[in-house]
Amino acid sequence: MYDLVIDDTGTGKLTLKGDLTIQHVQELKQSFQDVASQAKELHLKFTDVERADLAGLQILCTAHRSLVKGGIPVIIAGKVPAALREASDAAGFKGCVSDDDQSGLWTGG
Amino acid sequence: MAVEIDTSAFTEEAYELLSELEDSLLELEESPEDQELIGRVFRAMHTIKGSGAMFGFDDVAEFTHNVETVFDLARNGTIPITKDLIDLTLGARDQIRAMLDAAAGGNAADGANAARIIAGLRALTPGADGSPPAAAKSAAGKPAEKEDAGPHTFRIRFKPHGDIFANGTNPILLLDELRELGDVRLIPFLDDLPHSLAEIDPERCYVSWEIFLTTEQGENAIQDVFIFVEDECDLNVRMVDRSEALAEDGPDKRLGDILVERGDVDPEVLEEVMQPLGERLVRSGLVNKGKVEAALTEQQIIKEKRESKKQQAAAQSVKVPSDKLDHLVDLVGELVTVQARLNQTSATLNDHDLQLIAEEVERLTGELRDNTMSIRMLAIGSTFNKFKRLVRDLSKELGKQIEMTTAGAETELDKTVIDQLNDPLIHIIRNSIDHGIEPPDGRSAAGKPSVGRIHLSAEHSGANVLIKVTDDGRGLDAEKLKRKAIEKGQLAPDAELTDKEAFQLIFGAGFSTAEKITNVSGRGVGMDVVRKSIDALRGAIDVQSELGQGTTITLKLPLTLAIIEGLLVKIQSEFFVLPLAAVEECVELTREDVSATHGRHVINVRGSIVPYIRIRDRFEVEGDPPEVEQIVIAEVDEKRVGFVVDDVIGQHQTVIKGLGKTFQNSEEFSGATILGDGTVALILDLQKMVRFVEDQEHVEAGISG
Amino acid sequence: MAKTIMTVDDSSSVRQMVGLTLKGAGYNVVEGVDGQDALNKLKANPVDMVITDLNMPNMDGITLIRELRALPAFKFTPIVMLTTESQANRKADGKSAGATGWIVKPFKPAQLLGVIKKVLG
């Protein structure tokens, strides 16, 4: 469900696909932990996400907080698909709470 | 696609619910405060109404609806549970039964009786003026919910339990369903969401919401949305725009009143801190920001509904994610360190202009620091208040009489510490109530007052906060604890333990001395959880107990992230910091002074004899003391004690850094700090030092006096 | 992508009624005639949601729910039980076995769809 490539400059490119849902949050957590341990910067791509639920939003939010706190900038690459945007709106997440409005996870891209 | 309607399923269920309803009502008469019972009564009626409508029992549904509407007021605390209310509800239950019997071919139910019951119930509702609008309307055959013309706004607090995902629930869909009922505003609470990947269990739910729903529908429609998750969430639904709040001539609901009504703040507390309320409450740590924010939303909605043209002068609070605050505190910590360096440098350079700037920076840093810390600090009082209810409920359940007193409710602690203190304190208090305090007859037999006492207190002690739970119960039996531990194989049979060590056994996993297992405690879980939680906070637990007299459990918690004012002192080339709050004065100690007391460690300070501790000796600092040493006189455990150092450098703002494992056992240090030039200074825990010396040397000269 | 729902009931009329309602609302439907049959089929082909009766031969609904919850693929899948039982304890059994919710029989198609919307979206 995810595709992680880390190049030799330490830039991690993580592409999330399909379902960002409870069934996949453990893999998702693992992928972010791989990023935390191996990358210096993360380019996160949501384009192929088809579904998202609360558990998916939670792990994204924690991953974002955790990575940024650990000095790994998170850059949203490409468009945030409607499925993800709708889920975050439905849950009332206005921008990622750990960040300001400009670089919030949901408002980016 | 017609499905045959089998009404027997409904009548069977309804009969069962009615007998359950009767049981619950009778129990409720005994304990009218029991929310659980009130909920059960309400649900039984709700189900009868709902299924009744589905199976074509419209008369039953409508009658039940009217009863339920009144009972709902009792459920949300608007009207009390009185004998009248119970009598009438029991009458209603019989009436429903009669209606069902009638439908099954029995005698027709007495319609006049139904009207009498409804009228009686209406008379119990606030604003009932004896006129029969309700009865008239119900006679017109319209459910009461729709009579209150126009939409209403409800405040819904929805806190899914952590394991809610495990049965396939997707809470977002419930929010979507609410949106179908009307206009929704959501405030998500993400405070519990871990900030680190290592800590999150991604299959648990950490989010909760406060939802404002403006809808034409009644409260039951909202309850129905959550019907599948009743046991997997905390849910509180309340109408926030009752007619009295919307009265044209009434003033806007005050923020304080809303907070009190919502149960977020104690009315007495409110008295103390009038105006400007939102800021004051937050600043004094009595209410957290999110709560004030949500109350503000509530206030705002009421306002909008009144179409008030008046604009509020300014927003009274801003919601800030707590990790932003953490970051701010870190930055301030760094700033304080840099500022100390600036002071030192400007003093060394002896540049007047630079010193002026340094002083200005010092002042600003101080204010910034105080402000920042106060944002994160909350008074522990609100937590204490919660326990009053716990004590009351538990003592009732166990047939004990217990009075709880508190002290130090204003003691401030870092918010994260307070949050994590809740569970351990609940366990400790439960334990005191269950195992500690004897039943009234047992107490009388032991010559104690029949009412037991639990005292909950908080106080600052250097860089720590001490939270004590004291009971005057039966105390811990060290021998019994040892026997039990040996029995369980947790202790070698020949182990030699002091009483104090034996008391620590209660924190072992699966340890319980309760002879019988009660609902309250005694399952052997709990106290080990307490220790784990306190360890996680880098705190310590101390147990003191006297058999037959009572037990005191003391939690010593660090003020995490705290910055304290310290007095920086020097011995040889070592630096130490003494908490300034305890320091009273500094006096000189000459060789003559020492010989005048014949080597006894006391000094005469303006006529009073003060014992002192030589830090040099205590920590075996190499080298010779100077001709004239300095004694820092501090108040420790309400006594004056001197601490001898070579030199007093001056006041020093200190960012406390935790000590590594190496120093974990050196109790006399409460932390370390980094000075402007990068040197490390250890922060002394004066209490611990004094106690240590008392124990070690039995310092003669009256530390006890 | 249409979501797939399995309906499990030993009564063919109920399966038919549920199936028609679901297909009408755009869902794919697969059927199981009892708990055992459903479990075998679901192990091979996971679905997005399960609607199951409680009283069935071979394997009852409560057992089916418990068995499904033990499978990684069904750990978080919405499972709704159909019940005519005189409520409280059967509902509680179902909930503790891991059911997401319930529908009381007999029910109207709109009610069924309402519950599906609540748990599946």
PDB file of N, CA, C and O in Angstrom, chain B residues 142-176:
ATOM      1  N   LYS B 142     -49.742  15.253  18.574  1.00  0.00           N
ATOM      2  CA  LYS B 142     -48.434  15.557  18.004  1.00  0.00           C
ATOM      3  C   LYS B 142     -47.360  15.294  19.033  1.00  0.00           C
ATOM      4  O   LYS B 142     -47.490  15.693  20.174  1.00  0.00           O
ATOM      5  N   PRO B 143     -46.302  14.673  18.634  1.00  0.00           N
ATOM      6  CA  PRO B 143     -45.217  14.471  19.585  1.00  0.00           C
ATOM      7  C   PRO B 143     -44.684  15.820  20.059  1.00  0.00           C
ATOM      8  O   PRO B 143     -44.619  16.774  19.285  1.00  0.00           O
ATOM      9  N   ALA B 144     -44.328  15.852  21.334  1.00  0.00           N
ATOM     10  CA  ALA B 144     -43.924  17.121  21.923  1.00  0.00           C
ATOM     11  C   ALA B 144     -42.665  17.695  21.275  1.00  0.00           C
ATOM     12  O   ALA B 144     -42.490  18.887  21.226  1.00  0.00           O
ATOM     13  N   GLU B 145     -41.813  16.836  20.791  1.00  0.00           N
ATOM     14  CA  GLU B 145     -40.561  17.318  20.240  1.00  0.00           C
ATOM     15  C   GLU B 145     -40.758  18.353  19.148  1.00  0.00           C
ATOM     16  O   GLU B 145     -39.958  19.249  18.986  1.00  0.00           O
ATOM     17  N   LYS B 146     -41.805  18.174  18.414  1.00  0.00           N
ATOM     18  CA  LYS B 146     -41.991  19.085  17.292  1.00  0.00           C
ATOM     19  C   LYS B 146     -42.731  20.350  17.682  1.00  0.00           C
ATOM     20  O   LYS B 146     -42.855  21.258  16.888  1.00  0.00           O
ATOM     21  N   GLU B 147     -43.236  20.359  18.942  1.00  0.00           N
ATOM     22  CA  GLU B 147     -43.998  21.538  19.342  1.00  0.00           C
ATOM     23  C   GLU B 147     -43.104  22.731  19.567  1.00  0.00           C
ATOM     24  O   GLU B 147     -43.501  23.854  19.327  1.00  0.00           O
ATOM     25  N   ASP B 148     -41.928  22.490  20.105  1.00  0.00           N
ATOM     26  CA  ASP B 148     -41.016  23.599  20.299  1.00  0.00           C
ATOM     27  C   ASP B 148     -40.599  24.084  18.925  1.00  0.00           C
ATOM     28  O   ASP B 148     -39.709  23.543  18.300  1.00  0.00           O
ATOM     29  N   ALA B 149     -41.276  25.116  18.499  1.00  0.00           N
ATOM     30  CA  ALA B 149     -41.103  25.538  17.119  1.00  0.00           C
ATOM     31  C   ALA B 149     -39.651  25.901  16.838  1.00  0.00           C
ATOM     32  O   ALA B 149     -38.938  26.383  17.701  1.00  0.00           O
ATOM     33  N   GLY B 150     -39.256  25.641  15.632  1.00  0.00           N
ATOM     34  CA  GLY B 150     -37.935  26.072  15.194  1.00  0.00           C
ATOM     35  C   GLY B 150     -36.851  25.109  15.625  1.00  0.00           C
ATOM     36  O   GLY B 150     -37.048  24.267  16.476  1.00  0.00           O
ATOM     37  N   PRO B 151     -35.698  25.209  14.977  1.00  0.00           N
ATOM     38  CA  PRO B 151     -34.603  24.304  15.288  1.00  0.00           C
ATOM     39  C   PRO B 151     -33.952  24.622  16.629  1.00  0.00           C
ATOM     40  O   PRO B 151     -34.036  25.740  17.121  1.00  0.00           O
ATOM     41  N   HIS B 152     -33.332  23.617  17.193  1.00  0.00           N
ATOM     42  CA  HIS B 152     -32.595  23.779  18.430  1.00  0.00           C
ATOM     43  C   HIS B 152     -31.143  23.428  18.201  1.00  0.00           C
ATOM     44  O   HIS B 152     -30.820  22.688  17.291  1.00  0.00           O
ATOM     45  N   THR B 153     -30.294  23.949  19.091  1.00  0.00           N
ATOM     46  CA  THR B 153     -28.890  23.595  19.002  1.00  0.00           C
ATOM     47  C   THR B 153     -28.532  22.697  20.172  1.00  0.00           C
ATOM     48  O   THR B 153     -28.871  22.991  21.314  1.00  0.00           O
ATOM     49  N   PHE B 154     -27.870  21.601  19.835  1.00  0.00           N
ATOM     50  CA  PHE B 154     -27.426  20.664  20.853  1.00  0.00           C
ATOM     51  C   PHE B 154     -25.915  20.666  20.906  1.00  0.00           C
ATOM     52  O   PHE B 154     -25.253  20.803  19.882  1.00  0.00           O
ATOM     53  N   ARG B 155     -25.423  20.508  22.115  1.00  0.00           N
ATOM     54  CA  ARG B 155     -23.988  20.302  22.251  1.00  0.00           C
ATOM     55  C   ARG B 155     -23.776  18.815  22.511  1.00  0.00           C
ATOM     56  O   ARG B 155     -24.371  18.244  23.403  1.00  0.00           O
ATOM     57  N   ILE B 156     -22.964  18.192  21.680  1.00  0.00           N
ATOM     58  CA  ILE B 156     -22.737  16.758  21.795  1.00  0.00           C
ATOM     59  C   ILE B 156     -21.267  16.543  22.082  1.00  0.00           C
ATOM     60  O   ILE B 156     -20.407  16.965  21.318  1.00  0.00           O
ATOM     61  N   ARG B 157     -20.987  15.916  23.206  1.00  0.00           N
ATOM     62  CA  ARG B 157     -19.601  15.538  23.481  1.00  0.00           C
ATOM     63  C   ARG B 157     -19.471  14.063  23.165  1.00  0.00           C
ATOM     64  O   ARG B 157     -20.139  13.246  23.773  1.00  0.00           O
ATOM     65  N   PHE B 158     -18.635  13.774  22.226  1.00  0.00           N
ATOM     66  CA  PHE B 158     -18.496  12.398  21.751  1.00  0.00           C
ATOM     67  C   PHE B 158     -17.035  11.990  21.886  1.00  0.00           C
ATOM     68  O   PHE B 158     -16.173  12.521  21.210  1.00  0.00           O
ATOM     69  N   LYS B 159     -16.795  11.104  22.822  1.00  0.00           N
ATOM     70  CA  LYS B 159     -15.425  10.639  23.049  1.00  0.00           C
ATOM     71  C   LYS B 159     -15.391   9.131  22.866  1.00  0.00           C
ATOM     72  O   LYS B 159     -15.750   8.385  23.768  1.00  0.00           O
ATOM     73  N   PRO B 160     -15.031   8.681  21.668  1.00  0.00           N
ATOM     74  CA  PRO B 160     -14.956   7.238  21.449  1.00  0.00           C
ATOM     75  C   PRO B 160     -13.902   6.631  22.370  1.00  0.00           C
ATOM     76  O   PRO B 160     -12.893   7.271  22.648  1.00  0.00           O
ATOM     77  N   HIS B 161     -14.152   5.436  22.850  1.00  0.00           N
ATOM     78  CA  HIS B 161     -13.132   4.747  23.621  1.00  0.00           C
ATOM     79  C   HIS B 161     -12.011   4.313  22.679  1.00  0.00           C
ATOM     80  O   HIS B 161     -12.215   4.166  21.474  1.00  0.00           O
ATOM     81  N   GLY B 162     -10.852   4.068  23.249  1.00  0.00           N
ATOM     82  CA  GLY B 162      -9.679   3.751  22.438  1.00  0.00           C
ATOM     83  C   GLY B 162      -9.892   2.540  21.539  1.00  0.00           C
ATOM     84  O   GLY B 162      -9.364   2.475  20.437  1.00  0.00           O
ATOM     85  N   ASP B 163     -10.721   1.594  22.004  1.00  0.00           N
ATOM     86  CA  ASP B 163     -10.849   0.352  21.235  1.00  0.00           C
ATOM     87  C   ASP B 163     -12.054   0.357  20.291  1.00  0.00           C
ATOM     88  O   ASP B 163     -12.490  -0.698  19.844  1.00  0.00           O
ATOM     89  N   ILE B 164     -12.580   1.522  19.993  1.00  0.00           N
ATOM     90  CA  ILE B 164     -13.830   1.566  19.224  1.00  0.00           C
ATOM     91  C   ILE B 164     -13.664   0.990  17.810  1.00  0.00           C
ATOM     92  O   ILE B 164     -14.612   0.452  17.242  1.00  0.00           O
ATOM     93  N   PHE B 165     -12.451   1.067  17.256  1.00  0.00           N
ATOM     94  CA  PHE B 165     -12.268   0.539  15.898  1.00  0.00           C
ATOM     95  C   PHE B 165     -12.418  -0.984  15.871  1.00  0.00           C
ATOM     96  O   PHE B 165     -12.708  -1.578  14.838  1.00  0.00           O
ATOM     97  N   ALA B 166     -12.182  -1.604  17.021  1.00  0.00           N
ATOM     98  CA  ALA B 166     -12.074  -3.059  17.061  1.00  0.00           C
ATOM     99  C   ALA B 166     -13.381  -3.772  16.733  1.00  0.00           C
ATOM    100  O   ALA B 166     -13.379  -4.959  16.464  1.00  0.00           O
ATOM    101  N   ASN B 167     -14.512  -3.068  16.775  1.00  0.00           N
ATOM    102  CA  ASN B 167     -15.728  -3.767  16.361  1.00  0.00           C
ATOM    103  C   ASN B 167     -16.240  -3.227  15.025  1.00  0.00           C
ATOM    104  O   ASN B 167     -17.403  -3.347  14.703  1.00  0.00           O
ATOM    105  N   GLY B 168     -15.333  -2.664  14.277  1.00  0.00           N
ATOM    106  CA  GLY B 168     -15.697  -2.260  12.922  1.00  0.00           C
ATOM    107  C   GLY B 168     -16.355  -0.895  12.817  1.00  0.00           C
ATOM    108  O   GLY B 168     -16.894  -0.556  11.777  1.00  0.00           O
ATOM    109  N   THR B 169     -16.295  -0.109  13.909  1.00  0.00           N
ATOM    110  CA  THR B 169     -16.941   1.194  13.850  1.00  0.00           C
ATOM    111  C   THR B 169     -16.024   2.235  13.203  1.00  0.00           C
ATOM    112  O   THR B 169     -14.843   2.291  13.499  1.00  0.00           O
ATOM    113  N   ASN B 170     -16.584   3.046  12.346  1.00  0.00           N
ATOM    114  CA  ASN B 170     -15.872   4.176  11.766  1.00  0.00           C
ATOM    115  C   ASN B 170     -16.548   5.448  12.271  1.00  0.00           C
ATOM    116  O   ASN B 170     -17.606   5.824  11.779  1.00  0.00           O
ATOM    117  N   PRO B 171     -15.954   6.099  13.283  1.00  0.00           N
ATOM    118  CA  PRO B 171     -16.635   7.243  13.909  1.00  0.00           C
ATOM    119  C   PRO B 171     -16.972   8.364  12.928  1.00  0.00           C
ATOM    120  O   PRO B 171     -17.947   9.089  13.125  1.00  0.00           O
ATOM    121  N   ILE B 172     -16.214   8.484  11.865  1.00  0.00           N
ATOM    122  CA  ILE B 172     -16.486   9.563  10.900  1.00  0.00           C
ATOM    123  C   ILE B 172     -17.883   9.404  10.301  1.00  0.00           C
ATOM    124  O   ILE B 172     -18.589  10.383  10.043  1.00  0.00           O
ATOM    125  N   LEU B 173     -18.296   8.156  10.106  1.00  0.00           N
ATOM    126  CA  LEU B 173     -19.630   7.945   9.535  1.00  0.00           C
ATOM    127  C   LEU B 173     -20.722   8.431  10.478  1.00  0.00           C
ATOM    128  O   LEU B 173     -21.779   8.892  10.043  1.00  0.00           O
ATOM    129  N   LEU B 174     -20.454   8.342  11.789  1.00  0.00           N
ATOM    130  CA  LEU B 174     -21.437   8.839  12.745  1.00  0.00           C
ATOM    131  C   LEU B 174     -21.522  10.361  12.657  1.00  0.00           C
ATOM    132  O   LEU B 174     -22.601  10.945  12.752  1.00  0.00           O
ATOM    133  N   LEU B 175     -20.382  10.986  12.436  1.00  0.00           N
ATOM    134  CA  LEU B 175     -20.385  12.445  12.272  1.00  0.00           C
ATOM    135  C   LEU B 175     -21.164  12.816  11.010  1.00  0.00           C
ATOM    136  O   LEU B 175     -21.937  13.774  10.994  1.00  0.00           O
ATOM    137  N   ASP B 176     -20.946  12.010   9.962  1.00  0.00           N
ATOM    138  CA  ASP B 176     -21.689  12.256   8.718  1.00  0.00           C
ATOM    139  C   ASP B 176     -23.186  12.135   8.955  1.00  0.00           C
ATOM    140  O   ASP B 176     -23.982  12.899   8.412  1.00  0.00           O
TER     141      ASP B 176
END
